[in-house]
Amino acid sequence: MKLDDFKGLPCYLQLLSDRTIMFFPYLWFLSCIAVQATLVRKHDEAFMPDFSLRITVKNISQGCFIRESVVVNGTSPGPTLRIKPNKVSWIRVYNDMADQNLTMHWHGLSQRMAIFSDGTPVSQWPIAPMHYFDYEILPGESDAGTSFYHSHVGFQAVTANGALIVEDVRSPPYHYDGERILQLTDYFNKTDSVIEQGLTSNPFVWSGETNGVLINGVGVGIGKQNDSSCKLPVVDVLPGKTYRFRIIGATALSHVSMAFESHENLTIIAADARYTQPHNVSHIQVGSGQRFDILLKTKTIDELKGLNRTHFWIQFETRDRPSVYRGYASLRYTIPGAKRVITPPAPSTPPLSLPNTTYSWLEYSLQPLVPNDFPTAAEVTRRVTMTVQQFQNGSIYWSQNGLNWTDTQTRTPMLIDIYKRGDAAMPNHTRALQNNNWDPITKFWSAEIDEVLEMIIQNTGSLVKNAGGLDIHPFHAHGGHFWDIGCGDGMYDVVANEEKLKGYQPVLRDTTMLYRYADVGEAGKYASWRGWRVRVNQPGVYVIHCHIWQHMVMGWVFGTSASEIQNIPYNDISGYLDFGGNAYGSAALYPEVVEYFKNVGPEI
């Protein structure tokens, strides 16, 4: 099939939920075109995956407390995976947990062709306890950059995560001498199960605010600030060098602002694994799901002698929450031939003053390194407004345009349901357009191939007790990047925003912030907005969601007709259609796996 074969055909979107947590709407997509000829192969003892991840539950030290946590290869974060573009990588994920299901999502990478490998409970049956699943990953050249992987079941991702780096095909467009990964995560002093039960209970029980922000799994939890045995994160550098810092927002809740003492000149070179024009900033701001790559030039030996110091603070603080967590890491210089400096205790007085306002950072500023085919306003065929609302019915829920969905309504993963029931699982496009863009029967949202959608996400004041409370929301798109066209206070004004876009080319992103401009608004009224543009050119099922894990149990999906989704012969994927099917391996069974790709390149 060619793309032309699908012109004029509809694709659809559905609200989804993982029943273990409160959910925000998310968009998921699965392409049904340009798939390589598939091969069903038994992954027996002769098959060697490129990477193996073993997921277990164990007590680990976090924030200087002991917490029962889901870990990857025994640690949190798990190992960094470095994969090459235009080459298939097989990642075997073992669920060694005795009583929990699992999926693994490759955040920032499009899985629109390896349709069962995106790693969410709407595209595949979860990996049952004591089973494993082989994920097939094929990044393109344009995917070079910083991503990460994480579980997509329950609250597991608060600890079950790790960095995922797609290497450049050629030399990177920016020169640097070395790399450092700073992966930010949250520490909560409750277990995953306690948090999940509270968020879904009646009455509702909030998880509580973060008890600490960690860098690469190291940090100081609240209550341990004066504990001399509690270690701070340390980042070692050499003098006179340029480092690429890969900053990963793997937090569950926290929106983090960060700066480097006496190193005010930071240069952003990439956002969400897409290279940008160099943009200088004095501090970094990262929400859950976001990634920023920066260049930091270290001081020369002479400069360090003049300052009489080889240690500087990295200061980071949470924003847009009821309370502020402040943490520190050490930027420590290693001088050849000199004795390594012992990291001092965290300062009692903050050495840096970080901005309190978050909503203006980088807006209408960051531009792509190379032109990216940004669709103009004249190309937009339809504007879809998605209104985010919080309401209470015993527990607390979120809806979009009045649509609330939980996976207790349908236990079968969306993709599996289409394979099993065909057109009976598909929505009616006309009916969707007559009902605020979503089909009330199937709960799909709808778009047609070749449309250019302007998607406006509107924040509203909470309906809970009509209090009008406002949250921020980092919205993330699975399967592909979008053009971010900005944000603002109140209701979206297309004329005013087009003025801001004149002479500016937005970057492609996969996670951007729906901000708040006040703590409280008017219940049910528009309070702020975030805008995207999307070219609908891949038939399939798409997902978008708020990446705050306490919110992430709702969603929505684009999908095409059953014949378009069913791009792999039914007999080939029969092992994927039932929970515990033979596409999943165990100690007693080798999996029978559909292999989608051959190595391609230089670009897919």
Coordinates of C-alpha atoms in Angstrom, one line a residue:
M1 CA 0.0 0.0 0.0
K2 CA 1.0 3.6 -0.6
L3 CA 0.0 6.7 1.2
D4 CA -2.2 7.7 -1.8
D5 CA -4.3 4.6 -1.1
F6 CA -5.5 6.2 2.1
K7 CA -6.4 9.7 0.9
G8 CA -9.8 10.8 2.1
L9 CA -10.1 8.0 4.6
P10 CA -10.8 8.8 8.2
C11 CA -8.7 8.1 11.3
Y12 CA -10.0 8.2 14.8
L13 CA -9.3 9.0 18.4
Q14 CA -10.5 7.4 21.6
L15 CA -10.4 8.3 25.3
L16 CA -8.5 5.6 27.2
S17 CA -7.6 5.0 30.8
D18 CA -5.4 2.8 32.9
R19 CA -7.6 2.0 35.9
T20 CA -4.8 2.1 38.4
I21 CA -4.4 5.9 38.6
M22 CA -6.3 9.1 37.7
F23 CA -5.9 9.7 34.0
F24 CA -5.5 12.6 31.6
P25 CA -6.4 12.4 28.0
Y26 CA -3.7 11.0 25.7
L27 CA -3.3 10.4 22.1
W28 CA -1.8 7.3 20.7
F29 CA -1.0 6.3 17.1
L30 CA -0.2 3.2 15.2
S31 CA 0.6 3.4 11.5
C32 CA -0.6 0.9 9.0
I33 CA 1.5 1.9 6.0
A34 CA 5.1 1.4 4.9
V35 CA 5.5 -1.7 7.0
Q36 CA 8.3 -4.1 5.8
A37 CA 7.3 -7.6 4.9
T38 CA 6.9 -9.4 8.2
L39 CA 8.4 -12.6 9.4
V40 CA 7.2 -14.8 12.3
R41 CA 10.2 -16.2 14.1
K42 CA 10.6 -18.3 17.2
H43 CA 13.0 -16.5 19.5
D44 CA 14.7 -19.6 20.8
E45 CA 18.1 -20.1 22.3
A46 CA 19.8 -19.0 19.0
F47 CA 18.2 -15.5 19.3
M48 CA 20.2 -12.9 21.1
P49 CA 18.5 -9.6 22.0
D50 CA 20.6 -6.5 21.8
F51 CA 19.6 -5.5 25.4
S52 CA 17.9 -7.2 28.3
L53 CA 16.0 -5.5 31.0
R54 CA 14.9 -7.4 34.1
I55 CA 12.1 -5.8 36.1
T56 CA 11.9 -6.7 39.8
V57 CA 10.6 -5.3 43.1
K58 CA 13.1 -4.6 45.8
N59 CA 13.9 -2.3 48.7
I60 CA 16.2 0.4 47.6
S61 CA 17.7 3.5 49.1
Q62 CA 16.0 6.7 47.7
G63 CA 16.5 10.1 49.2
C64 CA 18.3 8.4 52.1
F65 CA 15.1 6.4 52.9
I66 CA 14.4 2.7 52.1
R67 CA 11.5 2.3 49.7
E68 CA 9.9 -0.8 48.1
S69 CA 10.3 0.0 44.4
V70 CA 10.1 -1.4 40.9
V71 CA 13.6 -1.4 39.5
V72 CA 15.3 -2.2 36.2
N73 CA 18.3 -4.6 36.4
G74 CA 18.4 -4.0 40.1
T75 CA 18.6 -0.2 40.1
S76 CA 16.7 3.0 39.6
P77 CA 17.2 4.5 37.2
G78 CA 18.0 1.5 35.1
P79 CA 20.9 1.2 32.7
T80 CA 21.4 3.7 29.9
L81 CA 20.5 2.2 26.5
R82 CA 22.4 3.6 23.5
I83 CA 20.9 2.5 20.2
K84 CA 21.9 3.3 16.6
P85 CA 19.5 4.8 14.0
N86 CA 18.5 2.9 10.9
K87 CA 19.2 -0.3 12.7
V88 CA 16.8 -2.7 14.4
S89 CA 17.4 -3.1 18.2
W90 CA 15.7 -5.9 20.1
I91 CA 15.1 -5.1 23.7
R92 CA 13.9 -8.1 25.8
V93 CA 12.0 -7.0 28.9
Y94 CA 11.5 -9.6 31.6
N95 CA 8.7 -9.2 34.1
D96 CA 10.3 -10.9 37.1
M97 CA 7.6 -9.5 39.4
A98 CA 5.4 -12.1 41.0
D99 CA 2.1 -10.2 41.1
Q100 CA 2.3 -7.2 38.8
N101 CA 1.8 -6.7 35.1
L102 CA 4.2 -4.6 33.0
T103 CA 4.7 -2.8 29.8
M104 CA 7.8 -0.7 28.7
H105 CA 7.4 2.5 26.7
W106 CA 10.2 4.1 24.6
H107 CA 9.4 7.7 25.3
G108 CA 10.0 10.0 22.3
L109 CA 10.4 7.2 19.7
S110 CA 7.8 6.6 17.1
Q111 CA 6.5 3.0 17.1
R112 CA 4.0 3.6 14.3
M113 CA 5.2 0.6 12.3
A114 CA 6.2 -2.0 15.0
I115 CA 2.6 -1.7 16.2
F116 CA 2.9 -3.9 19.3
S117 CA 6.1 -2.3 20.6
D118 CA 5.0 1.2 21.8
G119 CA 4.6 -0.3 25.3
T120 CA 1.3 0.9 26.6
P121 CA -1.7 -1.2 27.8
V122 CA -3.7 0.1 24.8
S123 CA -1.5 -1.4 22.2
Q124 CA -0.5 -4.7 23.7
W125 CA -1.6 -7.0 26.5
P126 CA 0.7 -6.4 29.4
I127 CA 3.6 -8.7 30.1
A128 CA 2.3 -11.2 32.7
P129 CA 4.3 -12.0 35.8
M130 CA 7.3 -14.2 35.1
H131 CA 7.0 -13.7 31.4
Y132 CA 9.0 -11.6 28.9
F133 CA 8.4 -9.6 25.7
D134 CA 10.8 -8.7 22.9
Y135 CA 10.4 -5.1 21.7
E136 CA 11.5 -4.2 18.2
I137 CA 12.9 -0.7 18.0
L138 CA 13.9 1.1 14.8
P139 CA 14.7 4.8 15.2
G140 CA 15.3 7.0 12.2
E141 CA 18.2 9.4 11.6
S142 CA 16.0 12.3 12.8
D143 CA 15.4 10.6 16.2
A144 CA 19.1 11.1 17.2
G145 CA 19.0 12.6 20.7
T146 CA 17.9 12.2 24.2
S147 CA 14.9 10.0 25.2
F148 CA 14.1 7.6 28.0
Y149 CA 12.2 4.4 28.7
H150 CA 9.7 3.8 31.5
S151 CA 6.9 1.4 32.5
H152 CA 3.4 2.4 31.4
V153 CA 1.5 0.5 34.1
G154 CA 0.2 2.0 37.3
F155 CA 2.7 4.1 39.3
Q156 CA 5.7 1.9 38.4
A157 CA 7.4 4.5 36.2
V158 CA 8.3 6.6 39.3
T159 CA 11.3 4.3 39.6
A160 CA 11.1 1.9 36.6
N161 CA 12.9 4.1 34.0
G162 CA 16.2 4.8 32.4
A163 CA 17.9 6.9 29.8
L164 CA 17.6 6.0 26.1
I165 CA 20.1 7.7 23.7
V166 CA 19.8 7.4 19.9
E167 CA 23.2 8.1 18.5
D168 CA 23.9 10.4 15.5
V169 CA 24.4 8.8 12.1
R170 CA 27.2 11.3 11.5
S171 CA 29.1 13.7 13.7
P172 CA 26.7 15.7 15.8
P173 CA 26.0 19.2 14.5
Y174 CA 27.6 20.7 17.7
H175 CA 31.1 20.1 19.0
Y176 CA 31.6 18.9 22.6
D177 CA 34.2 17.0 24.6
G178 CA 32.0 14.8 26.7
E179 CA 28.5 14.0 27.9
R180 CA 26.7 14.0 31.2
I181 CA 23.2 12.6 31.8
L182 CA 21.1 14.3 34.5
Q183 CA 17.9 12.2 34.9
L184 CA 15.4 13.8 37.3
T185 CA 13.0 11.6 39.2
D186 CA 10.7 12.0 42.2
Y187 CA 10.9 10.2 45.5
F188 CA 7.7 9.5 47.3
N189 CA 7.6 8.0 50.8
K190 CA 4.5 5.9 50.0
T191 CA 4.7 2.7 48.0
D192 CA 3.3 2.5 44.4
S193 CA 0.3 0.4 45.6
V194 CA -0.6 2.8 48.4
I195 CA -0.5 5.7 46.0
E196 CA -2.6 3.9 43.3
Q197 CA -5.2 2.8 45.8
G198 CA -5.6 6.3 47.2
L199 CA -5.9 7.9 43.7
T200 CA -8.7 5.6 42.7
S201 CA -10.5 5.3 46.1
N202 CA -13.8 6.8 47.2
P203 CA -13.1 9.1 49.0
F204 CA -10.1 10.2 47.0
V205 CA -6.7 10.2 48.8
W206 CA -3.9 12.3 47.2
S207 CA -0.4 10.9 46.9
G208 CA 1.1 13.9 48.6
E209 CA 3.7 16.2 47.2
T210 CA 7.1 14.9 46.2
N211 CA 9.4 14.0 49.1
G212 CA 12.5 14.7 47.1
V213 CA 13.8 15.2 43.6
L214 CA 16.7 13.0 42.7
I215 CA 19.4 13.2 40.0
N216 CA 20.4 9.9 38.6
G217 CA 18.7 8.2 41.6
V218 CA 20.7 10.2 44.2
G219 CA 19.4 13.0 46.4
V220 CA 18.1 14.0 49.8
G221 CA 14.6 13.4 50.9
I222 CA 12.6 15.8 53.1
G223 CA 13.6 15.1 56.7
K224 CA 17.2 14.1 55.8
Q225 CA 18.6 17.5 55.0
N226 CA 20.7 17.5 58.1
D227 CA 21.8 13.9 57.9
S228 CA 25.6 14.0 57.2
S229 CA 25.5 10.4 55.9
C230 CA 23.1 11.4 53.1
K231 CA 25.0 11.8 49.9
L232 CA 24.4 14.6 47.3
P233 CA 24.6 13.9 43.6
V234 CA 28.0 14.7 42.1
V235 CA 28.8 15.6 38.5
D236 CA 32.5 15.4 37.7
V237 CA 34.0 17.6 34.9
L238 CA 37.4 18.6 33.6
P239 CA 38.5 22.3 33.3
G240 CA 38.5 24.0 29.9
K241 CA 36.0 21.6 28.3
T242 CA 32.6 21.7 26.6
Y243 CA 30.0 19.2 27.9
R244 CA 26.7 18.1 26.5
F245 CA 24.3 17.8 29.4
R246 CA 21.3 15.5 28.6
I247 CA 18.6 16.6 31.0
I248 CA 15.7 14.1 31.3
G249 CA 12.5 15.0 33.0
A250 CA 11.5 11.5 34.3
T251 CA 9.7 12.9 37.3
A252 CA 6.2 11.7 38.2
L253 CA 4.9 15.1 39.4
S254 CA 7.6 17.7 39.7
H255 CA 8.2 20.6 37.3
V256 CA 11.8 21.5 38.0
S257 CA 13.8 24.7 37.6
M258 CA 17.6 24.3 37.6
A259 CA 20.7 26.5 37.4
F260 CA 24.5 26.1 37.7
E261 CA 26.4 28.3 40.2
S262 CA 28.9 30.6 38.4
H263 CA 28.0 28.9 35.0
E264 CA 25.3 31.2 33.7
N265 CA 25.9 30.7 30.0
L266 CA 24.0 27.6 29.0
T267 CA 23.2 26.9 25.4
I268 CA 20.2 24.8 24.4
I269 CA 20.9 22.7 21.4
A270 CA 18.1 20.2 21.4
A271 CA 14.6 19.7 22.8
D272 CA 12.7 16.4 22.9
A273 CA 15.4 14.7 20.7
R274 CA 15.2 17.3 17.9
Y275 CA 18.2 19.6 17.3
T276 CA 17.5 23.3 17.6
Q277 CA 19.3 26.5 16.7
P278 CA 21.6 27.4 19.7
H279 CA 19.7 29.4 22.3
N280 CA 21.3 30.8 25.4
V281 CA 19.6 30.7 28.8
S282 CA 20.7 31.2 32.4
H283 CA 18.6 28.3 33.8
I284 CA 16.8 25.2 32.7
Q285 CA 13.1 24.3 33.2
V286 CA 11.9 20.7 32.7
G287 CA 8.6 19.1 33.1
S288 CA 7.7 15.4 33.3
G289 CA 8.4 13.8 29.9
Q290 CA 10.5 16.7 28.6
R291 CA 14.2 16.5 27.6
F292 CA 16.7 19.3 26.9
D293 CA 20.2 19.1 25.7
I294 CA 22.5 21.9 26.7
L295 CA 26.2 22.9 26.2
L296 CA 28.1 23.9 29.3
K297 CA 31.6 25.3 29.0
T298 CA 33.7 24.6 32.1
K299 CA 36.1 27.1 33.6
T300 CA 39.8 27.0 32.8
I301 CA 42.4 26.1 35.4
D302 CA 43.4 29.8 35.6
E303 CA 39.8 30.8 36.2
L304 CA 39.5 28.2 39.0
K305 CA 42.7 29.4 40.6
G306 CA 41.4 33.0 40.5
L307 CA 38.2 31.8 42.2
N308 CA 40.1 29.5 44.6
R309 CA 37.5 26.8 44.2
T310 CA 36.9 23.6 42.3
H311 CA 33.3 22.9 43.4
F312 CA 30.1 24.7 42.4
W313 CA 26.4 24.0 43.2
I314 CA 23.8 22.8 40.8
Q315 CA 20.6 24.1 42.4
F316 CA 17.1 22.8 41.5
E317 CA 13.7 23.6 42.8
T318 CA 10.1 22.5 42.1
R319 CA 7.6 24.9 40.7
D320 CA 3.8 25.3 40.3
R321 CA 3.1 23.0 43.3
P322 CA 1.7 24.0 46.8
S323 CA 5.2 23.5 48.3
V324 CA 8.7 24.0 47.0
Y325 CA 11.4 21.3 47.2
R326 CA 14.9 22.6 46.9
G327 CA 17.8 20.3 46.2
Y328 CA 21.5 20.5 45.3
A329 CA 24.1 18.6 43.3
S330 CA 27.8 19.2 43.2
L331 CA 29.5 20.3 39.9
R332 CA 33.0 19.0 40.9
Y333 CA 36.1 19.8 38.9
T334 CA 38.8 17.1 38.6
I335 CA 42.3 18.7 38.3
P336 CA 44.9 16.4 36.9
G337 CA 47.4 15.6 39.5
A338 CA 45.4 17.3 42.3
K339 CA 43.6 15.6 45.2
R340 CA 39.8 15.3 44.6
V341 CA 37.7 17.7 46.6
I342 CA 35.3 16.2 49.1
T343 CA 31.8 17.5 48.4
P344 CA 30.7 19.8 51.3
P345 CA 27.2 19.6 52.9
A346 CA 24.4 21.4 51.1
P347 CA 24.4 25.1 51.7
S348 CA 22.1 26.5 54.4
T349 CA 21.5 29.6 52.2
P350 CA 20.7 29.1 48.5
P351 CA 23.5 30.5 46.4
L352 CA 21.2 31.1 43.5
S353 CA 17.8 32.8 43.0
L354 CA 15.6 30.9 40.5
P355 CA 12.6 32.6 38.8
N356 CA 9.2 31.8 40.3
T357 CA 7.4 32.4 37.0
T358 CA 7.5 29.4 34.6
Y359 CA 5.0 30.2 31.8
S360 CA 7.3 32.4 29.6
W361 CA 10.4 30.2 29.5
L362 CA 11.5 29.5 25.9
E363 CA 8.0 30.4 24.5
Y364 CA 8.2 31.6 20.9
S365 CA 12.0 31.5 21.2
L366 CA 13.4 28.0 20.3
Q367 CA 13.7 27.3 16.5
P368 CA 14.7 24.2 14.6
L369 CA 18.3 23.7 13.4
V370 CA 17.0 22.9 9.9
P371 CA 13.6 23.8 8.3
N372 CA 10.9 21.3 9.4
D373 CA 8.0 21.9 7.1
F374 CA 5.9 23.8 9.6
P375 CA 2.3 24.0 8.4
T376 CA 1.0 27.6 8.0
A377 CA -2.4 28.8 9.2
A378 CA -3.6 28.7 5.6
E379 CA -2.9 25.0 5.6
V380 CA -5.0 24.3 8.7
T381 CA -8.1 22.4 7.8
R382 CA -9.8 22.2 11.2
R383 CA -9.3 23.4 14.7
V384 CA -10.0 21.0 17.5
T385 CA -10.4 22.4 21.0
M386 CA -9.8 19.9 23.9
T387 CA -11.1 21.2 27.2
V388 CA -9.5 19.8 30.3
Q389 CA -11.8 19.6 33.3
Q390 CA -11.5 18.2 36.8
F391 CA -14.6 17.0 38.6
Q392 CA -15.5 14.8 41.6
N393 CA -17.8 11.9 41.8
G394 CA -16.6 10.2 45.0
S395 CA -13.0 10.0 43.6
I396 CA -11.5 12.8 41.4
Y397 CA -11.5 12.5 37.7
W398 CA -10.4 14.4 34.6
S399 CA -12.4 14.7 31.3
Q400 CA -11.9 16.3 27.9
N401 CA -14.9 17.9 26.2
G402 CA -17.1 16.1 28.8
L403 CA -15.7 12.7 27.9
N404 CA -14.4 10.5 30.7
W405 CA -13.2 7.0 30.1
T406 CA -11.6 4.3 32.2
D407 CA -10.3 0.9 31.2
T408 CA -12.9 -0.8 33.4
Q409 CA -15.2 0.0 30.5
T410 CA -13.1 -2.1 28.1
R411 CA -10.4 -4.5 29.3
T412 CA -9.2 -5.5 25.8
P413 CA -6.4 -3.3 24.4
M414 CA -7.6 -1.0 21.7
L415 CA -5.4 -2.4 18.9
I416 CA -6.2 -6.0 19.9
D417 CA -9.9 -5.2 19.9
I418 CA -9.7 -3.9 16.3
Y419 CA -7.9 -7.1 15.2
K420 CA -10.5 -9.2 16.9
R421 CA -13.8 -7.4 16.0
G422 CA -12.8 -5.5 12.9
D423 CA -15.2 -2.7 11.8
A424 CA -17.4 -3.3 14.9
A425 CA -14.6 -1.7 17.0
M426 CA -14.3 1.4 14.7
P427 CA -16.1 4.7 15.2
N428 CA -18.3 6.7 12.9
H429 CA -16.5 9.8 11.5
T430 CA -19.7 11.8 10.7
R431 CA -21.1 11.0 14.2
A432 CA -17.9 12.2 15.8
L433 CA -18.0 15.5 13.9
Q434 CA -21.5 16.1 15.1
N435 CA -20.5 15.5 18.7
N436 CA -17.6 17.8 19.5
N437 CA -15.1 15.7 17.5
W438 CA -15.6 12.4 19.4
D439 CA -17.9 9.5 18.6
P440 CA -20.2 9.0 21.6
I441 CA -20.6 5.3 20.8
T442 CA -17.0 4.2 20.5
K443 CA -15.5 7.2 22.4
F444 CA -13.0 7.9 19.5
W445 CA -12.0 11.3 18.3
S446 CA -11.8 11.6 14.5
A447 CA -9.6 13.1 11.8
E448 CA -9.1 12.4 8.1
I449 CA -5.9 11.7 6.2
D450 CA -4.4 14.9 4.8
E451 CA -6.0 17.1 7.3
V452 CA -3.8 19.6 9.1
L453 CA -5.2 19.9 12.6
E454 CA -4.7 22.9 14.9
M455 CA -5.1 21.3 18.3
I456 CA -5.8 23.7 21.2
I457 CA -5.7 22.3 24.8
Q458 CA -7.7 24.5 27.1
N459 CA -7.1 24.5 30.9
T460 CA -10.1 25.2 33.1
G461 CA -10.8 26.0 36.7
S462 CA -11.6 22.9 38.8
L463 CA -15.2 21.9 39.3
V464 CA -14.3 20.1 42.5
K465 CA -16.4 22.0 45.1
N466 CA -16.4 24.7 42.3
A467 CA -13.1 25.9 43.8
G468 CA -11.6 26.8 40.4
G469 CA -8.1 25.4 41.3
L470 CA -5.6 25.2 38.4
D471 CA -2.9 22.7 37.7
I472 CA -0.1 22.6 35.1
H473 CA 0.0 19.6 32.7
P474 CA 2.9 18.4 30.5
F475 CA 1.1 17.0 27.5
H476 CA 2.9 14.2 25.6
A477 CA 2.2 12.7 22.2
H478 CA 3.0 9.1 21.5
G479 CA 4.1 8.0 18.0
G480 CA 5.3 11.3 16.6
H481 CA 6.3 14.9 17.1
F482 CA 4.1 17.9 16.7
W483 CA 4.7 21.6 15.9
D484 CA 4.3 23.6 19.2
I485 CA 2.6 26.9 18.3
G486 CA 2.8 28.4 21.8
C487 CA 0.7 29.0 24.9
G488 CA -1.2 31.8 26.6
D489 CA -3.6 33.0 29.3
G490 CA -7.4 32.6 29.0
M491 CA -9.0 31.6 25.8
Y492 CA -7.0 30.9 22.6
D493 CA -7.0 33.9 20.2
V494 CA -6.0 32.7 16.7
V495 CA -5.4 36.3 15.4
A496 CA -3.2 37.3 18.3
N497 CA -1.2 34.1 18.1
E498 CA -0.6 34.4 14.4
E499 CA 1.0 37.8 15.1
K500 CA 3.4 36.1 17.5
L501 CA 4.2 33.4 14.9
K502 CA 5.2 35.8 12.2
G503 CA 8.9 35.3 11.3
Y504 CA 9.1 32.4 13.8
Q505 CA 9.3 28.7 13.0
P506 CA 8.2 26.4 15.8
V507 CA 10.2 23.3 16.8
L508 CA 9.0 19.8 16.7
R509 CA 8.3 18.5 20.2
D510 CA 6.7 15.5 21.9
T511 CA 6.0 17.0 25.3
T512 CA 5.0 20.7 26.1
M513 CA 3.5 22.4 29.1
L514 CA -0.1 23.5 29.6
Y515 CA 0.7 26.2 32.1
R516 CA -1.4 28.1 34.6
Y517 CA -1.2 31.9 35.0
A518 CA -2.8 31.9 38.5
D519 CA -3.3 29.4 41.2
V520 CA -7.1 29.7 41.1
G521 CA -9.5 30.6 38.3
E522 CA -13.2 30.5 37.8
A523 CA -14.7 27.0 38.0
G524 CA -15.3 25.6 34.5
K525 CA -14.0 28.7 32.7
Y526 CA -11.0 28.8 30.3
A527 CA -7.9 29.7 32.2
S528 CA -5.0 29.0 29.8
W529 CA -4.1 27.1 26.5
R530 CA -1.4 25.3 24.6
G531 CA -1.5 24.9 20.9
W532 CA -0.1 22.3 18.5
R533 CA -0.3 21.7 14.7
V534 CA -0.4 18.1 13.4
R535 CA -0.2 16.8 9.8
V536 CA -2.5 13.8 9.7
N537 CA -0.5 11.6 7.3
Q538 CA -0.1 8.3 9.1
P539 CA -3.3 6.2 9.3
G540 CA -3.5 4.6 12.7
V541 CA -4.1 5.0 16.4
Y542 CA -2.5 8.0 18.2
V543 CA -2.2 8.8 21.9
I544 CA -1.7 12.1 23.9
H545 CA -1.7 12.3 27.6
C546 CA -0.7 14.4 30.6
H547 CA 2.7 13.0 31.8
I548 CA 2.0 13.6 35.4
W549 CA 1.7 10.1 36.7
Q550 CA -1.0 11.0 39.2
H551 CA -3.1 12.3 36.2
M552 CA -2.2 9.6 33.7
V553 CA -5.1 7.3 33.7
M554 CA -7.2 8.7 30.8
G555 CA -6.6 9.2 27.1
W556 CA -7.6 9.4 23.5
V557 CA -6.7 7.6 20.3
F558 CA -6.7 8.1 16.5
G559 CA -7.4 5.1 14.4
T560 CA -8.4 4.2 10.9
S561 CA -10.8 1.6 9.5
A562 CA -10.2 -1.9 10.7
S563 CA -8.7 -3.0 7.3
E564 CA -6.1 -0.2 7.6
I565 CA -5.1 -1.0 11.2
Q566 CA -4.9 -4.7 10.4
N567 CA -1.8 -4.3 8.3
I568 CA -0.3 -7.6 9.4
P569 CA -2.0 -10.9 8.5
Y570 CA -4.2 -12.1 11.3
N571 CA -2.5 -15.5 11.5
D572 CA 0.9 -13.8 12.0
I573 CA -0.1 -11.9 15.1
S574 CA -2.4 -14.5 16.8
G575 CA 0.1 -14.8 19.6
Y576 CA -0.4 -11.1 20.5
L577 CA -4.2 -11.3 20.7
D578 CA -4.7 -12.9 24.1
F579 CA -3.2 -12.2 27.5
G580 CA -0.3 -14.6 27.9
G581 CA -0.3 -15.5 24.2
N582 CA 2.7 -17.2 22.6
A583 CA 4.2 -13.9 21.5
Y584 CA 5.2 -13.7 25.2
G585 CA 8.0 -15.9 26.4
S586 CA 8.6 -17.6 29.7
A587 CA 10.9 -20.2 31.2
A588 CA 8.8 -22.9 29.6
L589 CA 8.0 -21.2 26.2
Y590 CA 10.0 -19.5 23.5
P591 CA 8.0 -16.6 22.0
E592 CA 6.8 -16.6 18.4
V593 CA 7.5 -13.0 17.4
V594 CA 6.6 -10.9 14.3
E595 CA 9.7 -9.3 13.0
Y596 CA 8.7 -6.1 11.1
F597 CA 11.9 -4.5 9.9
K598 CA 15.0 -5.0 8.0
N599 CA 17.9 -2.6 8.6
V600 CA 17.3 0.4 6.4
G601 CA 19.0 3.8 5.9
P602 CA 20.3 6.3 5.8
E603 CA 16.8 7.5 6.7
I604 CA 13.5 5.8 7.3

